[in-house]
Tab-separated table of C-alpha atoms in Angstrom:
chain	number	residue	atom	x	y	z
S	677	ASP	CA	-2.605	8.297	-1.524
S	678	ALA	CA	-4.587	5.158	-2.140
S	679	GLY	CA	-7.264	5.462	-4.768
S	680	VAL	CA	-10.537	3.574	-5.028
S	681	ILE	CA	-9.855	-0.132	-4.630
S	682	GLN	CA	-12.043	-2.757	-6.256
S	683	SER	CA	-11.964	-6.528	-5.997
S	684	PRO	CA	-11.826	-8.885	-7.675
S	685	ARG	CA	-10.313	-7.450	-10.873
S	686	HIS	CA	-11.704	-10.310	-12.934
S	687	GLU	CA	-14.561	-12.711	-12.289
S	688	VAL	CA	-15.744	-15.542	-14.492
S	689	THR	CA	-18.731	-17.551	-13.344
S	690	GLU	CA	-21.632	-19.552	-14.667
S	691	MET	CA	-25.138	-18.286	-15.173
S	692	GLY	CA	-27.244	-18.537	-12.054
S	693	GLN	CA	-24.362	-18.117	-9.623
S	694	GLU	CA	-24.145	-15.335	-7.064
S	695	VAL	CA	-21.535	-12.656	-7.727
S	696	THR	CA	-20.256	-10.144	-5.175
S	697	LEU	CA	-18.193	-7.137	-6.193
S	698	ARG	CA	-16.354	-5.109	-3.566
S	699	CYS	CA	-15.223	-1.513	-3.294
S	700	LYS	CA	-13.168	0.539	-0.867
S	701	PRO	CA	-13.616	4.274	-1.520
S	702	ILE	CA	-11.017	6.967	-0.959
S	703	SER	CA	-10.781	7.782	2.738
S	704	GLY	CA	-12.883	10.798	3.635
S	705	HIS	CA	-15.126	10.625	0.575
S	706	ASP	CA	-18.801	10.636	1.455
S	707	TYR	CA	-20.278	9.722	-1.946
S	708	LEU	CA	-19.909	6.300	-3.536
S	709	PHE	CA	-21.104	5.304	-7.009
S	710	TRP	CA	-21.459	2.007	-8.863
S	711	TYR	CA	-21.317	2.089	-12.678
S	712	ARG	CA	-21.502	-0.537	-15.387
S	713	GLN	CA	-19.642	-0.133	-18.698
S	714	THR	CA	-20.430	-2.015	-21.894
S	715	MET	CA	-19.575	-1.367	-25.519
S	716	MET	CA	-23.232	-0.863	-26.397
S	717	GLN	CA	-24.390	1.297	-23.482
S	718	GLY	CA	-21.203	2.970	-22.352
S	719	LEU	CA	-20.996	4.010	-18.691
S	720	GLU	CA	-24.278	3.724	-16.821
S	721	LEU	CA	-24.903	4.702	-13.222
S	722	LEU	CA	-26.465	1.861	-11.262
S	723	VAL	CA	-26.679	3.253	-7.736
S	724	TYR	CA	-25.065	5.819	-5.502
S	725	PHE	CA	-24.708	6.429	-1.774
S	726	ASN	CA	-24.241	9.496	0.358
S	727	ASN	CA	-22.973	8.879	3.891
S	728	LYS	CA	-23.832	5.163	3.468
S	729	ALA	CA	-27.463	5.829	2.518
S	730	VAL	CA	-28.815	4.978	-0.931
S	731	MET	CA	-29.610	8.212	-2.765
S	732	ASP	CA	-30.690	6.825	-6.110
S	733	ASP	CA	-30.891	3.261	-7.373
S	734	SER	CA	-33.116	3.890	-10.377
S	735	GLY	CA	-30.480	2.517	-12.754
S	736	MET	CA	-30.180	-0.802	-10.981
S	737	PRO	CA	-32.230	-3.911	-11.915
S	738	LYS	CA	-33.641	-4.538	-8.472
S	739	ASP	CA	-34.887	-8.043	-9.092
S	740	ARG	CA	-31.348	-9.399	-9.177
S	741	PHE	CA	-29.005	-6.610	-8.078
S	742	SER	CA	-28.463	-5.308	-4.572
S	743	ALA	CA	-26.011	-2.744	-3.237
S	744	LYS	CA	-24.953	-2.165	0.342
S	745	MET	CA	-22.619	0.135	2.204
S	746	PRO	CA	-22.297	-1.174	5.772
S	747	ASN	CA	-19.627	1.351	6.690
S	748	ALA	CA	-17.887	4.384	5.241
S	749	SER	CA	-14.991	2.363	3.848
S	750	PHE	CA	-16.708	-0.565	2.179
S	751	SER	CA	-19.453	-1.268	-0.333
S	752	THR	CA	-20.697	-4.339	-2.160
S	753	LEU	CA	-22.682	-4.902	-5.326
S	754	LYS	CA	-24.315	-8.310	-5.464
S	755	ILE	CA	-25.913	-10.055	-8.428
S	756	GLN	CA	-28.124	-13.080	-7.753
S	757	PRO	CA	-28.859	-14.936	-9.945
S	758	SER	CA	-26.340	-13.788	-12.549
S	759	GLU	CA	-27.163	-13.815	-16.269
S	760	PRO	CA	-24.963	-13.578	-19.401
S	761	ARG	CA	-26.310	-10.062	-20.083
S	762	ASP	CA	-24.683	-8.935	-16.822
S	763	SER	CA	-21.263	-9.398	-18.413
S	764	ALA	CA	-19.589	-5.987	-18.294
S	765	VAL	CA	-16.953	-3.970	-16.478
S	766	TYR	CA	-18.244	-2.658	-13.163
S	767	PHE	CA	-16.676	0.487	-11.765
S	768	CYS	CA	-16.846	1.982	-8.335
S	769	ALA	CA	-16.175	5.696	-7.859
S	770	SER	CA	-16.115	8.041	-4.899
S	771	SER	CA	-16.202	11.774	-4.358
S	772	TRP	CA	-16.279	14.311	-1.585
S	773	GLY	CA	-18.572	17.121	-0.647
S	774	GLN	CA	-21.976	18.571	-1.227
S	775	ALA	CA	-21.198	20.600	-4.323
S	776	SER	CA	-22.039	19.124	-7.699
S	777	ASN	CA	-18.682	20.129	-9.079
S	778	GLN	CA	-16.564	17.633	-7.196
S	779	PRO	CA	-15.019	15.080	-9.551
S	780	GLN	CA	-15.644	11.403	-9.080
S	781	HIS	CA	-12.554	9.225	-8.744
S	782	PHE	CA	-12.817	5.769	-10.256
S	783	GLY	CA	-11.317	2.422	-9.399
S	784	ASP	CA	-9.890	0.166	-12.107
S	785	GLY	CA	-13.035	-1.920	-12.282
S	786	THR	CA	-14.104	-5.551	-12.105
S	787	ARG	CA	-14.382	-7.330	-15.437
S	788	LEU	CA	-17.295	-9.746	-15.046
S	789	SER	CA	-18.004	-12.588	-17.459
S	790	ILE	CA	-21.115	-14.709	-17.004
S	791	LEU	CA	-21.010	-17.903	-19.050
I	1302	GLU	CA	-34.012	13.209	-20.715
I	1303	ASP	CA	-30.410	14.277	-20.193
I	1304	GLN	CA	-28.173	13.322	-23.080
I	1305	VAL	CA	-24.475	13.651	-23.934
I	1306	THR	CA	-23.188	12.939	-27.451
I	1307	GLN	CA	-19.521	12.785	-28.403
I	1308	SER	CA	-17.948	12.995	-31.835
I	1309	PRO	CA	-16.130	11.590	-33.599
I	1310	GLU	CA	-16.354	8.026	-32.292
I	1311	ALA	CA	-12.714	7.476	-33.237
I	1312	LEU	CA	-9.913	9.798	-34.278
I	1313	ARG	CA	-6.514	8.906	-35.673
I	1314	LEU	CA	-3.808	11.566	-35.638
I	1315	GLN	CA	-0.180	11.771	-36.497
I	1316	GLU	CA	2.121	12.910	-33.728
I	1317	GLY	CA	2.053	16.714	-33.680
I	1318	GLU	CA	-1.228	16.967	-35.606
I	1319	SER	CA	-3.580	19.119	-33.507
I	1320	SER	CA	-7.334	18.463	-33.422
I	1321	SER	CA	-10.492	18.773	-31.336
I	1322	LEU	CA	-13.035	16.418	-29.800
I	1323	ASN	CA	-16.658	17.472	-29.467
I	1324	CYS	CA	-19.171	16.890	-26.680
I	1325	SER	CA	-22.750	18.057	-27.220
I	1326	TYR	CA	-25.083	18.004	-24.257
I	1327	THR	CA	-28.689	18.468	-23.340
I	1328	VAL	CA	-28.575	18.394	-19.564
I	1329	SER	CA	-31.190	20.412	-17.756
I	1330	GLY	CA	-29.648	23.002	-15.487
I	1331	LEU	CA	-26.097	21.851	-16.147
I	1332	ARG	CA	-24.042	22.227	-12.993
I	1333	GLY	CA	-20.799	20.838	-14.340
I	1334	LEU	CA	-19.307	19.348	-17.489
I	1335	PHE	CA	-16.567	16.805	-16.790
I	1336	TRP	CA	-13.833	15.411	-19.028
I	1337	TYR	CA	-12.181	12.091	-18.258
I	1338	ARG	CA	-9.453	10.045	-19.884
I	1339	GLN	CA	-9.695	6.243	-19.893
I	1340	ASP	CA	-6.820	3.903	-20.728
I	1341	PRO	CA	-7.448	0.240	-21.623
I	1342	GLY	CA	-8.104	-1.869	-18.533
I	1343	LYS	CA	-8.314	1.183	-16.287
I	1344	GLY	CA	-10.994	3.349	-14.780
I	1345	PRO	CA	-11.718	6.860	-16.057
I	1346	GLU	CA	-9.208	9.440	-14.852
I	1347	PHE	CA	-10.473	12.944	-14.107
I	1348	LEU	CA	-9.140	15.743	-16.328
I	1349	PHE	CA	-11.308	18.880	-16.067
I	1350	THR	CA	-14.540	20.348	-14.766
I	1351	LEU	CA	-16.174	23.286	-16.560
I	1352	TYR	CA	-19.046	25.187	-14.986
I	1353	SER	CA	-20.109	28.061	-17.208
I	1354	ALA	CA	-20.132	29.059	-20.862
I	1355	GLY	CA	-16.898	30.711	-21.879
I	1356	GLU	CA	-14.808	28.887	-19.338
I	1357	GLU	CA	-11.532	27.284	-20.434
I	1358	LYS	CA	-9.112	24.983	-18.622
I	1359	GLU	CA	-5.722	23.693	-19.699
I	1360	LYS	CA	-3.451	20.833	-18.743
I	1361	GLU	CA	-0.303	20.169	-20.738
I	1362	ARG	CA	-1.402	19.603	-24.359
I	1363	LEU	CA	-5.112	19.590	-23.524
I	1364	LYS	CA	-7.508	22.524	-23.371
I	1365	ALA	CA	-11.205	22.195	-22.610
I	1366	THR	CA	-13.776	24.842	-23.491
I	1367	LEU	CA	-17.502	25.164	-22.841
I	1368	THR	CA	-20.391	26.857	-24.624
I	1369	LYS	CA	-24.091	26.709	-23.789
I	1370	LYS	CA	-24.575	23.623	-25.933
I	1371	GLU	CA	-21.239	21.881	-26.277
I	1372	SER	CA	-17.742	21.401	-25.009
I	1373	PHE	CA	-14.526	20.904	-26.934
I	1374	LEU	CA	-11.345	19.163	-25.927
I	1375	HIS	CA	-8.515	20.624	-27.979
I	1376	ILE	CA	-5.340	18.585	-28.283
I	1377	THR	CA	-2.274	20.535	-29.361
I	1378	ALA	CA	0.712	18.715	-30.862
I	1379	PRO	CA	-0.381	15.329	-29.496
I	1380	LYS	CA	2.046	12.574	-28.588
I	1381	PRO	CA	1.496	8.790	-28.727
I	1382	GLU	CA	0.995	8.749	-24.948
I	1383	ASP	CA	-2.140	10.867	-25.430
I	1384	SER	CA	-3.790	7.827	-27.043
I	1385	ALA	CA	-6.809	6.893	-24.925
I	1386	THR	CA	-10.588	7.102	-24.820
I	1387	TYR	CA	-11.823	10.545	-23.803
I	1388	LEU	CA	-15.172	10.728	-22.050
I	1389	CYS	CA	-17.294	13.714	-21.232
I	1390	ALA	CA	-20.133	13.757	-18.719
I	1391	GLY	CA	-22.773	16.218	-17.596
I	1392	ASN	CA	-24.093	16.703	-14.092
I	1393	ALA	CA	-27.542	18.220	-13.702
I	1394	GLY	CA	-26.923	19.083	-10.052
I	1395	GLY	CA	-29.625	19.802	-7.498
I	1396	THR	CA	-31.557	16.700	-6.483
I	1397	SER	CA	-29.783	14.844	-9.288
I	1398	TYR	CA	-26.349	15.531	-7.803
I	1399	GLY	CA	-23.937	12.773	-8.618
I	1400	LYS	CA	-25.914	11.476	-11.574
I	1401	LEU	CA	-23.315	11.975	-14.239
I	1402	THR	CA	-24.583	11.294	-17.749
I	1403	PHE	CA	-21.656	10.046	-19.836
I	1404	GLY	CA	-21.145	10.230	-23.573
I	1405	GLN	CA	-19.987	7.162	-25.496
I	1406	GLY	CA	-16.437	8.491	-25.718
I	1407	THR	CA	-13.935	9.288	-28.467
I	1408	ILE	CA	-11.150	6.785	-29.043
I	1409	LEU	CA	-8.022	8.776	-29.841
I	1410	THR	CA	-5.018	7.107	-31.460
I	1411	VAL	CA	-1.854	9.117	-32.014
I	1412	HIS	CA	0.692	7.535	-34.356
I	1413	PRO	CA	4.400	8.335	-34.019
């Protein structure tokens, strides 16, 4: 079975440029999560969706970040304009079901470097 | 504020030397405590979910336990392939479903 698929795997761009990260969740999963991982902060939840609707985006800097899920099999996380402090590994995860005990399954991440 | 603290930050073991990793949590109304393994360049890989104090789960050389304040990941007779970062996370459930609070992780290195 295909897992969570993220693209690109690596992105290097200059400060001020727009960056778009992409995610395809596991088929049938109705929850999708975007995380950011850094050495200092560890894994932080940015935003999550249930059935394509944003449930919580309190962890996302809304002045420059935006997240969308136009259909059940695709989500994007956009940063505009990008800043060096956005350099991190961004993970997408998906899970199934209403219960809080369902594990989240992670993709292999996008390593983002903003110069 | 929900908080998850893992210790030690790093652990070096010889192959076959058993040990334990600790995860202390203050998560209101904990609905699940999750353990993940993360290899370099990869996303976290799900290992276990624990729901209530006293619960234990095992997988190969790993056993996870849960009390009201902390969780332990016991590693019995580890092998070099067990080297990874181990993450624990708490889920408060209810209206906060999905908001996993992760600890900083324990980097485990097992030497042959």
